[in-house]
CSV table of C-alpha atoms in Angstrom, one decimal:
chain,number,residue,atom,x,y,z
A,1,MET,CA,10.0,0.1,2.4
A,2,ARG,CA,9.6,-0.9,-1.2
A,3,ILE,CA,6.0,-1.0,-2.9
A,4,ARG,CA,5.8,-3.1,-6.1
A,5,VAL,CA,4.0,-1.1,-8.8
A,6,VAL,CA,1.9,-3.3,-11.0
A,7,SER,CA,0.5,-1.5,-14.0
A,8,SER,CA,-1.3,-4.4,-15.9
A,9,LYS,CA,-3.0,-7.5,-15.0
A,10,ASP,CA,-0.5,-9.4,-17.2
A,11,GLU,CA,2.1,-8.6,-14.7
A,12,ILE,CA,0.6,-10.3,-11.8
A,13,SER,CA,1.5,-13.8,-12.7
A,14,HIS,CA,5.3,-12.8,-12.9
A,15,LEU,CA,5.4,-11.2,-9.4
A,16,ASN,CA,7.8,-12.3,-6.7
A,17,PRO,CA,6.0,-14.4,-4.3
A,18,ASN,CA,7.7,-12.5,-1.5
A,19,GLU,CA,6.0,-9.1,-2.2
A,20,ARG,CA,4.4,-7.6,0.7
A,21,ILE,CA,3.1,-4.4,-0.5
A,22,VAL,CA,1.6,-3.9,-4.1
A,23,HIS,CA,0.3,-0.8,-5.8
A,24,LEU,CA,-2.1,-1.6,-8.7
A,25,ALA,CA,-2.1,1.2,-11.3
A,26,PHE,CA,-4.8,-0.4,-13.2
A,27,ARG,CA,-8.6,-1.0,-12.4
A,28,PRO,CA,-8.6,-4.4,-10.9
A,29,SER,CA,-11.4,-7.0,-11.1
A,30,ASN,CA,-12.1,-9.4,-8.3
A,31,VAL,CA,-10.3,-12.0,-10.2
A,32,ASP,CA,-7.3,-9.9,-10.4
A,33,PHE,CA,-7.2,-9.6,-6.6
A,34,LEU,CA,-7.5,-13.5,-6.3
A,35,ASP,CA,-4.7,-13.9,-8.8
A,36,LEU,CA,-2.7,-11.3,-6.8
A,37,MET,CA,-3.1,-13.3,-3.5
A,38,ARG,CA,-2.2,-16.6,-5.3
A,39,SER,CA,1.1,-15.1,-6.7
A,40,CYS,CA,2.0,-13.4,-3.5
A,41,PRO,CA,1.1,-15.5,-0.5
A,42,ARG,CA,3.0,-13.1,1.8
A,43,LEU,CA,1.0,-10.1,0.7
A,44,ARG,CA,0.1,-7.7,3.5
A,45,ALA,CA,-1.2,-4.7,1.8
A,46,VAL,CA,-2.6,-3.6,-1.7
A,47,GLN,CA,-2.9,0.2,-2.7
A,48,VAL,CA,-5.2,1.2,-5.3
A,49,PRO,CA,-5.8,4.8,-6.6
A,50,PRO,CA,-8.8,6.7,-5.0
A,51,SER,CA,-10.8,6.5,-8.2
A,52,TYR,CA,-10.5,2.8,-8.3
A,53,HIS,CA,-11.2,2.4,-4.7
A,54,LYS,CA,-14.5,3.9,-5.0
A,55,THR,CA,-15.6,1.3,-7.6
A,56,MET,CA,-14.4,-1.8,-5.9
A,57,SER,CA,-16.9,-4.2,-4.8
A,58,LYS,CA,-17.8,-4.7,-1.2
A,59,ALA,CA,-17.3,-8.5,-1.5
A,60,ILE,CA,-13.5,-8.2,-2.4
A,61,LYS,CA,-13.0,-5.5,0.3
A,62,LEU,CA,-14.4,-8.0,2.8
A,63,PHE,CA,-12.5,-10.9,1.4
A,64,LEU,CA,-9.1,-8.9,1.7
A,65,GLU,CA,-10.0,-8.0,5.2
A,66,MET,CA,-10.7,-11.6,6.1
A,67,GLN,CA,-7.3,-12.5,4.5
A,68,GLY,CA,-5.6,-10.0,6.8
A,69,ILE,CA,-4.6,-7.9,3.8
A,70,ASP,CA,-5.0,-4.1,4.2
A,71,LEU,CA,-6.5,-2.2,1.3
A,72,LEU,CA,-4.9,1.3,1.0
A,73,GLU,CA,-6.3,4.1,-1.0
A,74,GLY,CA,-3.5,6.3,-2.6
A,75,ASP,CA,-1.2,7.1,-5.5
A,76,VAL,CA,2.6,6.7,-6.0
A,77,TRP,CA,3.3,10.3,-6.8
A,78,GLY,CA,6.1,10.9,-9.4
A,79,HIS,CA,6.9,7.3,-9.9
A,80,ARG,CA,8.2,6.3,-13.4
A,81,LYS,CA,7.8,2.6,-13.8
A,82,ASP,CA,10.0,2.5,-16.9
A,83,ILE,CA,12.9,3.5,-14.6
A,84,ASP,CA,12.1,1.2,-11.6
A,85,GLU,CA,9.2,-1.2,-10.9
A,86,TYR,CA,9.3,-0.4,-7.2
A,87,TYR,CA,8.2,2.8,-5.5
A,88,VAL,CA,10.5,3.3,-2.4
A,89,VAL,CA,9.2,5.2,0.7
A,90,ASP,CA,12.0,7.3,2.2
A,91,GLU,CA,13.5,5.6,5.2
A,92,GLY,CA,13.7,9.0,7.0
A,93,ALA,CA,9.8,9.4,6.7
A,94,ILE,CA,9.3,5.9,8.1
A,95,GLU,CA,11.7,6.6,11.1
A,96,GLU,CA,9.9,9.9,11.6
A,97,ILE,CA,6.4,8.1,11.8
A,98,GLY,CA,7.9,5.6,14.2
A,99,THR,CA,9.3,8.4,16.4
A,100,MET,CA,6.1,10.3,16.3
A,101,ILE,CA,4.1,7.4,17.5
A,102,LYS,CA,6.6,6.4,20.3
A,103,GLU,CA,6.4,10.1,21.5
A,104,GLY,CA,2.7,9.7,22.1
A,105,GLU,CA,1.3,11.2,19.0
A,106,SER,CA,-1.9,9.8,17.7
A,107,ILE,CA,-2.0,8.2,14.4
A,108,GLU,CA,-4.1,11.0,13.0
A,109,GLU,CA,-1.7,13.7,14.1
A,110,ALA,CA,1.3,11.8,12.8
A,111,THR,CA,-0.5,11.2,9.5
A,112,ALA,CA,-1.3,15.0,9.0
A,113,ALA,CA,2.2,16.0,9.9
A,114,ILE,CA,3.9,13.5,7.6
A,115,GLN,CA,1.6,14.3,4.8
A,116,ARG,CA,2.5,17.9,4.9
A,117,LYS,CA,6.2,17.0,4.6
A,118,THR,CA,5.9,14.2,2.0
A,119,ARG,CA,3.5,13.2,-0.7
A,120,LEU,CA,2.6,9.8,0.9
A,121,ALA,CA,-1.1,8.9,1.0
A,122,PRO,CA,-2.8,9.1,4.3
A,123,ASP,CA,-3.7,5.4,4.2
A,124,LEU,CA,-0.1,4.5,3.6
A,125,ILE,CA,1.1,6.6,6.6
A,126,LYS,CA,-1.4,4.9,8.8
A,127,TYR,CA,-0.4,1.5,7.7
A,128,ILE,CA,3.3,2.4,8.5
A,129,ALA,CA,2.3,3.8,11.9
A,130,LYS,CA,0.2,0.6,12.7
A,131,SER,CA,3.1,-1.6,11.6
A,132,LYS,CA,5.5,0.5,13.9
A,133,ILE,CA,3.1,0.1,16.8
A,134,THR,CA,2.9,-3.7,16.4
A,135,ALA,CA,6.8,-4.0,15.6
């Protein structure tokens, strides 16, 4: 799973329209979210750092929910955008999440176990688990 890291609002207009998950590494305004949805019509999830998540308006959170876009809180630890514009979630971690869910673990138990092993954000782990359940 690849997460496109966007470090400034100037990059939004240059995004690939097929992006599904985007991490915003800057403090986005409501207009930035609207531009993001316009640039990426297939968008399924947006991840923002915890400090930015706390200051987001309820209106944009509700709007994202109405559009079917999950808002995730978390960071992309250790990622260097100058090397690669995508943060890649290890395939082994994704398979382990899927296996735990299939074996009957709750999403919370799977999240706690995977978070101890990896530096993935809890919301991202829950998003992956939810997508594995519906797949």
